[in-house]
């Protein structure tokens, strides 16, 4: 049974290592297949190298509108670069204030990643959400938007562009970049991965094997010590009465032994003659 457990502890780490390697190769192959095309919220968005539409350069924001943006997940410190977790939901709120005398209609909000050295080049487009929300004069409105950065962008900086499209009651369209800054895509550490789990299992197996080996070594050493220290008992007998220790006999028993009549010693021939006579009777 001990040999079975030792064999199991030796084979188990090898099986786990082989499984981790196979899973790693499959995940790597899937990542290569999806490296060029990223599906975000049901929309395929690839690496696009196209210039921004010309109408965006001509349409500007209205002077009667104030906009603000607030990142709620993750919380953003304006004094530092915004870090977005890869593969996690990013949420922000857009505040819209109408300071004019006519109504404004909020139409759409779209978000995209741009090349940080040239914002005219798109890296990834996210979903365009239509709100069609009417904001009365001297009123405010809040818009919610969320997206998920691709895990393939970990460790790279991108230009995050958040565009707000709206129009007034007269039909004039306006365009405003609510957020247009460089962000960093980071990887979120979520505890133990496959390699760390295998490392812990391998270390535990080594500790168990060391303990079992130490136990076997100590038990074999103990058996050898006991066998070498074992002494063979030799019957000395009472051939030499001078070497017999009578201290363990009580005085009463010893006195009774001395007072009891002693049978005379007989030679072997006499004992044999008596036995012969007894047999004849």
PDB file of C-alpha atoms in Angstrom:
ATOM      1  CA  UNK A   1       0.000   0.000   0.000  1.00  0.00           C
ATOM      2  CA  UNK A   2       2.868   2.406   0.739  1.00  0.00           C
ATOM      3  CA  UNK A   3       4.415   1.676  -2.648  1.00  0.00           C
ATOM      4  CA  UNK A   4       1.074   2.489  -4.296  1.00  0.00           C
ATOM      5  CA  UNK A   5       0.864   5.879  -2.589  1.00  0.00           C
ATOM      6  CA  UNK A   6       4.486   6.664  -3.441  1.00  0.00           C
ATOM      7  CA  UNK A   7       3.842   5.800  -7.093  1.00  0.00           C
ATOM      8  CA  UNK A   8       0.691   7.946  -7.088  1.00  0.00           C
ATOM      9  CA  UNK A   9       2.524  10.959  -5.642  1.00  0.00           C
ATOM     10  CA  UNK A  10       5.231  10.612  -8.281  1.00  0.00           C
ATOM     11  CA  UNK A  11       2.848  10.237 -11.225  1.00  0.00           C
ATOM     12  CA  UNK A  12       0.301  12.923 -10.194  1.00  0.00           C
ATOM     13  CA  UNK A  13       2.604  15.982 -10.765  1.00  0.00           C
ATOM     14  CA  UNK A  14       3.557  14.695 -14.213  1.00  0.00           C
ATOM     15  CA  UNK A  15      -0.121  14.303 -15.181  1.00  0.00           C
ATOM     16  CA  UNK A  16      -0.971  17.813 -13.943  1.00  0.00           C
ATOM     17  CA  UNK A  17       2.010  19.312 -15.792  1.00  0.00           C
ATOM     18  CA  UNK A  18       0.961  17.616 -19.031  1.00  0.00           C
ATOM     19  CA  UNK A  19      -2.624  18.870 -18.621  1.00  0.00           C
ATOM     20  CA  UNK A  20      -1.483  22.445 -17.960  1.00  0.00           C
ATOM     21  CA  UNK A  21       0.736  22.401 -21.033  1.00  0.00           C
ATOM     22  CA  UNK A  22      -2.079  21.085 -23.240  1.00  0.00           C
ATOM     23  CA  UNK A  23      -4.499  23.720 -21.916  1.00  0.00           C
ATOM     24  CA  UNK A  24      -1.880  26.412 -22.455  1.00  0.00           C
ATOM     25  CA  UNK A  25      -1.365  25.347 -26.066  1.00  0.00           C
ATOM     26  CA  UNK A  26      -5.128  25.347 -26.710  1.00  0.00           C
ATOM     27  CA  UNK A  27      -5.556  28.779 -25.114  1.00  0.00           C
ATOM     28  CA  UNK A  28      -2.597  30.103 -27.091  1.00  0.00           C
ATOM     29  CA  UNK A  29      -4.055  28.768 -30.322  1.00  0.00           C
ATOM     30  CA  UNK A  30      -7.423  30.368 -29.571  1.00  0.00           C
ATOM     31  CA  UNK A  31      -5.730  33.657 -28.779  1.00  0.00           C
ATOM     32  CA  UNK A  32      -3.908  33.566 -32.106  1.00  0.00           C
ATOM     33  CA  UNK A  33      -7.168  32.875 -33.916  1.00  0.00           C
ATOM     34  CA  UNK A  34      -8.911  35.810 -32.228  1.00  0.00           C
ATOM     35  CA  UNK A  35      -5.989  38.214 -32.322  1.00  0.00           C
ATOM     36  CA  UNK A  36      -7.184  40.058 -35.407  1.00  0.00           C
ATOM     37  CA  UNK A  37     -10.934  40.139 -34.608  1.00  0.00           C
ATOM     38  CA  UNK A  38     -12.391  41.099 -31.220  1.00  0.00           C
ATOM     39  CA  UNK A  39     -16.081  40.647 -30.416  1.00  0.00           C
ATOM     40  CA  UNK A  40     -17.299  43.282 -27.926  1.00  0.00           C
ATOM     41  CA  UNK A  41     -20.975  43.348 -26.883  1.00  0.00           C
ATOM     42  CA  UNK A  42     -22.014  41.412 -29.974  1.00  0.00           C
ATOM     43  CA  UNK A  43     -20.118  43.656 -32.403  1.00  0.00           C
ATOM     44  CA  UNK A  44     -17.041  42.584 -34.343  1.00  0.00           C
ATOM     45  CA  UNK A  45     -14.350  45.251 -34.232  1.00  0.00           C
ATOM     46  CA  UNK A  46     -11.023  44.744 -35.954  1.00  0.00           C
ATOM     47  CA  UNK A  47      -7.946  46.838 -36.424  1.00  0.00           C
ATOM     48  CA  UNK A  48      -9.101  49.607 -38.720  1.00  0.00           C
ATOM     49  CA  UNK A  49      -6.889  52.122 -40.426  1.00  0.00           C
ATOM     50  CA  UNK A  50      -9.222  54.774 -41.684  1.00  0.00           C
ATOM     51  CA  UNK A  51      -9.454  58.472 -41.276  1.00  0.00           C
ATOM     52  CA  UNK A  52     -12.070  60.188 -39.194  1.00  0.00           C
ATOM     53  CA  UNK A  53     -15.100  61.361 -41.173  1.00  0.00           C
ATOM     54  CA  UNK A  54     -14.787  64.881 -42.429  1.00  0.00           C
ATOM     55  CA  UNK A  55     -18.112  65.928 -40.912  1.00  0.00           C
ATOM     56  CA  UNK A  56     -16.671  65.388 -37.436  1.00  0.00           C
ATOM     57  CA  UNK A  57     -14.160  68.135 -38.092  1.00  0.00           C
ATOM     58  CA  UNK A  58     -16.883  70.590 -39.105  1.00  0.00           C
ATOM     59  CA  UNK A  59     -19.480  69.818 -36.416  1.00  0.00           C
ATOM     60  CA  UNK A  60     -18.628  71.270 -33.017  1.00  0.00           C
ATOM     61  CA  UNK A  61     -20.210  71.374 -29.569  1.00  0.00           C
ATOM     62  CA  UNK A  62     -22.943  73.798 -28.707  1.00  0.00           C
ATOM     63  CA  UNK A  63     -22.084  76.757 -26.475  1.00  0.00           C
ATOM     64  CA  UNK A  64     -25.369  76.209 -24.604  1.00  0.00           C
ATOM     65  CA  UNK A  65     -24.365  72.705 -23.448  1.00  0.00           C
ATOM     66  CA  UNK A  66     -21.955  71.612 -20.720  1.00  0.00           C
ATOM     67  CA  UNK A  67     -20.811  67.997 -20.550  1.00  0.00           C
ATOM     68  CA  UNK A  68     -18.875  66.071 -17.916  1.00  0.00           C
ATOM     69  CA  UNK A  69     -17.706  62.463 -17.611  1.00  0.00           C
ATOM     70  CA  UNK A  70     -17.217  60.358 -14.491  1.00  0.00           C
ATOM     71  CA  UNK A  71     -15.709  56.869 -14.450  1.00  0.00           C
ATOM     72  CA  UNK A  72     -17.420  54.701 -11.853  1.00  0.00           C
ATOM     73  CA  UNK A  73     -15.657  51.408 -12.668  1.00  0.00           C
ATOM     74  CA  UNK A  74     -12.749  51.754 -12.245  1.00  0.00           C
ATOM     75  CA  UNK A  75     -12.651  54.987 -10.280  1.00  0.00           C
ATOM     76  CA  UNK A  76     -10.415  57.452 -12.100  1.00  0.00           C
ATOM     77  CA  UNK A  77      -8.094  59.995 -10.520  1.00  0.00           C
ATOM     78  CA  UNK A  78      -7.890  62.995 -12.903  1.00  0.00           C
ATOM     79  CA  UNK A  79      -4.273  63.588 -11.884  1.00  0.00           C
ATOM     80  CA  UNK A  80      -3.097  60.172 -13.126  1.00  0.00           C
ATOM     81  CA  UNK A  81      -3.401  58.089 -16.277  1.00  0.00           C
ATOM     82  CA  UNK A  82      -6.602  56.103 -16.519  1.00  0.00           C
ATOM     83  CA  UNK A  83      -5.972  52.338 -16.190  1.00  0.00           C
ATOM     84  CA  UNK A  84      -8.617  50.014 -17.612  1.00  0.00           C
ATOM     85  CA  UNK A  85      -8.701  46.324 -16.624  1.00  0.00           C
ATOM     86  CA  UNK A  86      -8.599  43.936 -19.568  1.00  0.00           C
ATOM     87  CA  UNK A  87     -11.579  41.624 -19.855  1.00  0.00           C
ATOM     88  CA  UNK A  88     -13.508  43.546 -17.171  1.00  0.00           C
ATOM     89  CA  UNK A  89     -16.489  45.865 -17.408  1.00  0.00           C
ATOM     90  CA  UNK A  90     -15.683  49.578 -17.638  1.00  0.00           C
ATOM     91  CA  UNK A  91     -18.502  51.962 -16.733  1.00  0.00           C
ATOM     92  CA  UNK A  92     -18.779  55.732 -16.873  1.00  0.00           C
ATOM     93  CA  UNK A  93     -21.483  58.410 -16.618  1.00  0.00           C
ATOM     94  CA  UNK A  94     -21.909  61.421 -18.897  1.00  0.00           C
ATOM     95  CA  UNK A  95     -23.520  64.544 -17.494  1.00  0.00           C
ATOM     96  CA  UNK A  96     -25.415  66.762 -19.946  1.00  0.00           C
ATOM     97  CA  UNK A  97     -26.554  70.285 -18.921  1.00  0.00           C
ATOM     98  CA  UNK A  98     -28.797  72.438 -21.147  1.00  0.00           C
ATOM     99  CA  UNK A  99     -28.083  76.121 -20.519  1.00  0.00           C
ATOM    100  CA  UNK A 100     -29.956  77.395 -23.575  1.00  0.00           C
ATOM    101  CA  UNK A 101     -33.521  78.422 -24.309  1.00  0.00           C
ATOM    102  CA  UNK A 102     -34.487  75.527 -26.573  1.00  0.00           C
ATOM    103  CA  UNK A 103     -34.641  71.767 -26.197  1.00  0.00           C
ATOM    104  CA  UNK A 104     -31.708  69.464 -26.956  1.00  0.00           C
ATOM    105  CA  UNK A 105     -32.062  65.839 -28.003  1.00  0.00           C
ATOM    106  CA  UNK A 106     -29.247  63.465 -27.024  1.00  0.00           C
ATOM    107  CA  UNK A 107     -28.919  61.016 -29.913  1.00  0.00           C
ATOM    108  CA  UNK A 108     -25.990  58.607 -29.555  1.00  0.00           C
ATOM    109  CA  UNK A 109     -22.791  57.868 -27.649  1.00  0.00           C
ATOM    110  CA  UNK A 110     -19.951  55.875 -29.235  1.00  0.00           C
ATOM    111  CA  UNK A 111     -16.582  54.825 -27.869  1.00  0.00           C
ATOM    112  CA  UNK A 112     -13.414  53.639 -29.573  1.00  0.00           C
ATOM    113  CA  UNK A 113      -9.732  52.939 -29.038  1.00  0.00           C
ATOM    114  CA  UNK A 114      -7.401  55.027 -31.185  1.00  0.00           C
ATOM    115  CA  UNK A 115      -3.724  54.792 -32.003  1.00  0.00           C
ATOM    116  CA  UNK A 116      -2.089  57.005 -29.324  1.00  0.00           C
ATOM    117  CA  UNK A 117       0.340  58.611 -31.772  1.00  0.00           C
ATOM    118  CA  UNK A 118      -2.388  59.477 -34.278  1.00  0.00           C
ATOM    119  CA  UNK A 119      -6.023  59.617 -33.177  1.00  0.00           C
ATOM    120  CA  UNK A 120      -7.197  59.375 -36.797  1.00  0.00           C
ATOM    121  CA  UNK A 121      -6.432  55.634 -36.764  1.00  0.00           C
ATOM    122  CA  UNK A 122      -8.969  53.349 -35.101  1.00  0.00           C
ATOM    123  CA  UNK A 123      -7.817  50.298 -33.133  1.00  0.00           C
ATOM    124  CA  UNK A 124     -11.173  49.032 -31.829  1.00  0.00           C
ATOM    125  CA  UNK A 125     -14.748  50.278 -32.070  1.00  0.00           C
ATOM    126  CA  UNK A 126     -17.323  49.632 -29.372  1.00  0.00           C
ATOM    127  CA  UNK A 127     -21.098  49.674 -29.606  1.00  0.00           C
ATOM    128  CA  UNK A 128     -22.934  52.873 -30.477  1.00  0.00           C
ATOM    129  CA  UNK A 129     -25.846  53.360 -28.083  1.00  0.00           C
ATOM    130  CA  UNK A 130     -28.845  55.456 -29.090  1.00  0.00           C
ATOM    131  CA  UNK A 131     -30.554  57.402 -26.268  1.00  0.00           C
ATOM    132  CA  UNK A 132     -32.870  59.896 -28.041  1.00  0.00           C
ATOM    133  CA  UNK A 133     -33.375  61.683 -24.750  1.00  0.00           C
ATOM    134  CA  UNK A 134     -34.881  65.190 -24.653  1.00  0.00           C
ATOM    135  CA  UNK A 135     -33.326  67.701 -22.257  1.00  0.00           C
ATOM    136  CA  UNK A 136     -35.376  70.800 -21.511  1.00  0.00           C
ATOM    137  CA  UNK A 137     -33.810  74.225 -20.964  1.00  0.00           C
ATOM    138  CA  UNK A 138     -32.039  74.619 -17.616  1.00  0.00           C
ATOM    139  CA  UNK A 139     -32.227  70.886 -16.983  1.00  0.00           C
ATOM    140  CA  UNK A 140     -29.662  68.119 -16.687  1.00  0.00           C
ATOM    141  CA  UNK A 141     -29.472  64.519 -17.856  1.00  0.00           C
ATOM    142  CA  UNK A 142     -27.157  61.624 -17.033  1.00  0.00           C
ATOM    143  CA  UNK A 143     -26.167  58.911 -19.489  1.00  0.00           C
ATOM    144  CA  UNK A 144     -24.654  55.545 -18.610  1.00  0.00           C
ATOM    145  CA  UNK A 145     -22.268  53.676 -20.874  1.00  0.00           C
ATOM    146  CA  UNK A 146     -20.174  50.517 -20.407  1.00  0.00           C
ATOM    147  CA  UNK A 147     -17.759  48.432 -22.457  1.00  0.00           C
ATOM    148  CA  UNK A 148     -15.182  45.647 -22.026  1.00  0.00           C
ATOM    149  CA  UNK A 149     -11.583  46.086 -23.266  1.00  0.00           C
ATOM    150  CA  UNK A 150     -10.129  43.074 -25.022  1.00  0.00           C
ATOM    151  CA  UNK A 151      -7.637  40.925 -23.110  1.00  0.00           C
ATOM    152  CA  UNK A 152      -5.316  40.967 -26.137  1.00  0.00           C
ATOM    153  CA  UNK A 153      -4.531  44.646 -25.445  1.00  0.00           C
ATOM    154  CA  UNK A 154      -2.920  44.034 -22.042  1.00  0.00           C
ATOM    155  CA  UNK A 155       0.137  46.175 -21.371  1.00  0.00           C
ATOM    156  CA  UNK A 156      -0.433  48.610 -24.251  1.00  0.00           C
ATOM    157  CA  UNK A 157      -1.508  52.286 -24.231  1.00  0.00           C
ATOM    158  CA  UNK A 158      -4.430  53.427 -26.375  1.00  0.00           C
ATOM    159  CA  UNK A 159      -6.307  56.630 -26.996  1.00  0.00           C
ATOM    160  CA  UNK A 160      -9.819  56.358 -25.536  1.00  0.00           C
ATOM    161  CA  UNK A 161     -12.310  58.504 -27.442  1.00  0.00           C
ATOM    162  CA  UNK A 162     -15.886  59.000 -26.142  1.00  0.00           C
ATOM    163  CA  UNK A 163     -18.110  60.924 -28.555  1.00  0.00           C
ATOM    164  CA  UNK A 164     -21.496  62.473 -27.787  1.00  0.00           C
ATOM    165  CA  UNK A 165     -23.884  63.308 -30.654  1.00  0.00           C
ATOM    166  CA  UNK A 166     -26.896  65.545 -30.060  1.00  0.00           C
ATOM    167  CA  UNK A 167     -29.064  68.139 -31.818  1.00  0.00           C
ATOM    168  CA  UNK A 168     -31.295  71.038 -30.876  1.00  0.00           C
ATOM    169  CA  UNK A 169     -34.978  71.584 -31.540  1.00  0.00           C
ATOM    170  CA  UNK A 170     -34.127  73.445 -34.752  1.00  0.00           C
ATOM    171  CA  UNK A 171     -32.460  70.377 -36.258  1.00  0.00           C
ATOM    172  CA  UNK A 172     -28.820  71.505 -35.917  1.00  0.00           C
ATOM    173  CA  UNK A 173     -26.497  68.595 -35.129  1.00  0.00           C
ATOM    174  CA  UNK A 174     -23.592  68.820 -32.711  1.00  0.00           C
ATOM    175  CA  UNK A 175     -20.661  66.593 -31.912  1.00  0.00           C
ATOM    176  CA  UNK A 176     -18.459  66.653 -28.818  1.00  0.00           C
ATOM    177  CA  UNK A 177     -15.562  64.491 -27.639  1.00  0.00           C
ATOM    178  CA  UNK A 178     -16.435  64.069 -23.975  1.00  0.00           C
ATOM    179  CA  UNK A 179     -13.243  62.102 -23.277  1.00  0.00           C
ATOM    180  CA  UNK A 180     -10.167  61.985 -25.511  1.00  0.00           C
ATOM    181  CA  UNK A 181      -7.086  60.874 -23.579  1.00  0.00           C
ATOM    182  CA  UNK A 182      -4.515  58.079 -23.506  1.00  0.00           C
ATOM    183  CA  UNK A 183      -5.341  55.125 -21.247  1.00  0.00           C
ATOM    184  CA  UNK A 184      -3.403  52.050 -20.168  1.00  0.00           C
ATOM    185  CA  UNK A 185      -4.795  48.510 -20.431  1.00  0.00           C
ATOM    186  CA  UNK A 186      -3.736  46.453 -17.429  1.00  0.00           C
ATOM    187  CA  UNK A 187      -4.123  42.833 -16.387  1.00  0.00           C
ATOM    188  CA  UNK A 188      -6.120  42.064 -13.275  1.00  0.00           C
ATOM    189  CA  UNK A 189      -4.521  39.604 -10.859  1.00  0.00           C
ATOM    190  CA  UNK A 190      -7.308  37.291  -9.701  1.00  0.00           C
ATOM    191  CA  UNK A 191      -5.554  34.915  -7.375  1.00  0.00           C
ATOM    192  CA  UNK A 192      -4.011  31.579  -8.411  1.00  0.00           C
ATOM    193  CA  UNK A 193      -3.454  30.555 -11.997  1.00  0.00           C
ATOM    194  CA  UNK A 194      -2.762  27.079 -13.362  1.00  0.00           C
ATOM    195  CA  UNK A 195       1.025  27.296 -13.029  1.00  0.00           C
ATOM    196  CA  UNK A 196       0.845  28.486  -9.423  1.00  0.00           C
ATOM    197  CA  UNK A 197      -1.571  25.691  -8.490  1.00  0.00           C
ATOM    198  CA  UNK A 198       0.712  23.098 -10.082  1.00  0.00           C
ATOM    199  CA  UNK A 199       3.714  24.560  -8.232  1.00  0.00           C
ATOM    200  CA  UNK A 200       1.925  24.253  -4.894  1.00  0.00           C
ATOM    201  CA  UNK A 201       0.836  20.693  -5.664  1.00  0.00           C
ATOM    202  CA  UNK A 202       4.381  19.755  -6.684  1.00  0.00           C
ATOM    203  CA  UNK A 203       5.841  21.245  -3.495  1.00  0.00           C
ATOM    204  CA  UNK A 204       3.235  19.418  -1.391  1.00  0.00           C
ATOM    205  CA  UNK A 205       4.083  16.135  -3.148  1.00  0.00           C
ATOM    206  CA  UNK A 206       7.807  16.709  -2.467  1.00  0.00           C
ATOM    207  CA  UNK A 207       7.092  17.348   1.215  1.00  0.00           C
ATOM    208  CA  UNK A 208       4.967  14.194   1.481  1.00  0.00           C
ATOM    209  CA  UNK A 209       7.622  12.102  -0.249  1.00  0.00           C
ATOM    210  CA  UNK A 210      10.284  13.516   2.054  1.00  0.00           C
ATOM    211  CA  UNK A 211       8.209  12.676   5.128  1.00  0.00           C
ATOM    212  CA  UNK A 212       7.482   9.147   3.907  1.00  0.00           C
ATOM    213  CA  UNK A 213      11.155   8.561   3.066  1.00  0.00           C
ATOM    214  CA  UNK A 214      12.236   9.898   6.461  1.00  0.00           C
ATOM    215  CA  UNK A 215       9.750   7.635   8.199  1.00  0.00           C
ATOM    216  CA  UNK A 216      10.993   4.601   6.295  1.00  0.00           C
ATOM    217  CA  UNK A 217      14.602   5.470   7.096  1.00  0.00           C
ATOM    218  CA  UNK A 218      13.922   5.985  10.777  1.00  0.00           C
ATOM    219  CA  UNK A 219      11.918   2.771  11.077  1.00  0.00           C
ATOM    220  CA  UNK A 220      14.658   0.714   9.383  1.00  0.00           C
ATOM    221  CA  UNK A 221      17.321   2.332  11.571  1.00  0.00           C
ATOM    222  CA  UNK A 222      15.255   1.589  14.693  1.00  0.00           C
ATOM    223  CA  UNK A 223      14.868  -2.077  13.744  1.00  0.00           C
ATOM    224  CA  UNK A 224      18.605  -2.420  13.254  1.00  0.00           C
ATOM    225  CA  UNK A 225      19.294  -0.789  16.609  1.00  0.00           C
ATOM    226  CA  UNK A 226      16.871  -3.040  18.437  1.00  0.00           C
ATOM    227  CA  UNK A 227      18.258  -6.190  16.808  1.00  0.00           C
ATOM    228  CA  UNK A 228      21.855  -5.238  17.665  1.00  0.00           C
ATOM    229  CA  UNK A 229      21.012  -4.357  21.274  1.00  0.00           C
ATOM    230  CA  UNK A 230      19.011  -7.528  21.875  1.00  0.00           C
ATOM    231  CA  UNK A 231      20.868  -9.983  24.167  1.00  0.00           C
ATOM    232  CA  UNK A 232      20.458 -13.770  24.283  1.00  0.00           C
ATOM    233  CA  UNK A 233      19.442 -15.024  27.737  1.00  0.00           C
ATOM    234  CA  UNK A 234      21.675 -17.871  28.990  1.00  0.00           C
ATOM    235  CA  UNK A 235      20.504 -20.223  31.710  1.00  0.00           C
ATOM    236  CA  UNK A 236      23.226 -20.367  34.351  1.00  0.00           C
ATOM    237  CA  UNK A 237      21.547 -22.791  36.664  1.00  0.00           C
ATOM    238  CA  UNK A 238      22.584 -23.541  40.213  1.00  0.00           C
ATOM    239  CA  UNK A 239      25.747 -25.510  39.509  1.00  0.00           C
ATOM    240  CA  UNK A 240      27.707 -23.086  41.643  1.00  0.00           C
ATOM    241  CA  UNK A 241      25.716 -22.374  44.815  1.00  0.00           C
ATOM    242  CA  UNK A 242      28.136 -19.676  45.858  1.00  0.00           C
ATOM    243  CA  UNK A 243      27.017 -17.469  42.944  1.00  0.00           C
ATOM    244  CA  UNK A 244      23.300 -17.769  43.737  1.00  0.00           C
ATOM    245  CA  UNK A 245      21.657 -14.696  45.189  1.00  0.00           C
ATOM    246  CA  UNK A 246      19.281 -15.613  48.033  1.00  0.00           C
ATOM    247  CA  UNK A 247      18.470 -12.054  49.069  1.00  0.00           C
ATOM    248  CA  UNK A 248      15.091 -12.166  47.414  1.00  0.00           C
ATOM    249  CA  UNK A 249      13.959 -15.028  49.713  1.00  0.00           C
ATOM    250  CA  UNK A 250      12.331 -13.903  52.923  1.00  0.00           C
ATOM    251  CA  UNK A 251      13.846 -14.936  56.249  1.00  0.00           C
ATOM    252  CA  UNK A 252      10.792 -17.001  57.278  1.00  0.00           C
ATOM    253  CA  UNK A 253      10.897 -19.042  54.080  1.00  0.00           C
ATOM    254  CA  UNK A 254      14.635 -19.507  54.380  1.00  0.00           C
ATOM    255  CA  UNK A 255      14.378 -20.692  58.006  1.00  0.00           C
ATOM    256  CA  UNK A 256      11.618 -23.149  57.099  1.00  0.00           C
ATOM    257  CA  UNK A 257      13.758 -24.447  54.273  1.00  0.00           C
ATOM    258  CA  UNK A 258      16.694 -25.029  56.606  1.00  0.00           C
ATOM    259  CA  UNK A 259      14.531 -26.755  59.264  1.00  0.00           C
ATOM    260  CA  UNK A 260      12.827 -29.153  56.807  1.00  0.00           C
ATOM    261  CA  UNK A 261      14.305 -32.708  56.752  1.00  0.00           C
ATOM    262  CA  UNK A 262      16.582 -33.274  53.859  1.00  0.00           C
ATOM    263  CA  UNK A 263      16.443 -36.470  51.842  1.00  0.00           C
ATOM    264  CA  UNK A 264      19.741 -38.258  51.689  1.00  0.00           C
ATOM    265  CA  UNK A 265      21.425 -38.170  48.405  1.00  0.00           C
ATOM    266  CA  UNK A 266      21.447 -41.445  46.552  1.00  0.00           C
ATOM    267  CA  UNK A 267      23.663 -42.626  43.850  1.00  0.00           C
ATOM    268  CA  UNK A 268      22.221 -43.368  40.435  1.00  0.00           C
ATOM    269  CA  UNK A 269      22.788 -47.108  40.989  1.00  0.00           C
ATOM    270  CA  UNK A 270      20.712 -47.140  44.183  1.00  0.00           C
ATOM    271  CA  UNK A 271      17.823 -45.255  42.494  1.00  0.00           C
ATOM    272  CA  UNK A 272      17.940 -47.689  39.625  1.00  0.00           C
ATOM    273  CA  UNK A 273      17.870 -50.679  42.018  1.00  0.00           C
ATOM    274  CA  UNK A 274      14.801 -49.290  43.794  1.00  0.00           C
ATOM    275  CA  UNK A 275      12.940 -48.822  40.566  1.00  0.00           C
ATOM    276  CA  UNK A 276      13.724 -52.388  39.594  1.00  0.00           C
ATOM    277  CA  UNK A 277      12.328 -53.755  42.871  1.00  0.00           C
ATOM    278  CA  UNK A 278       9.211 -51.683  42.547  1.00  0.00           C
ATOM    279  CA  UNK A 279       8.556 -53.026  39.085  1.00  0.00           C
ATOM    280  CA  UNK A 280       8.751 -56.609  40.300  1.00  0.00           C
ATOM    281  CA  UNK A 281       6.063 -56.029  42.927  1.00  0.00           C
TER     282      UNK A 281
END
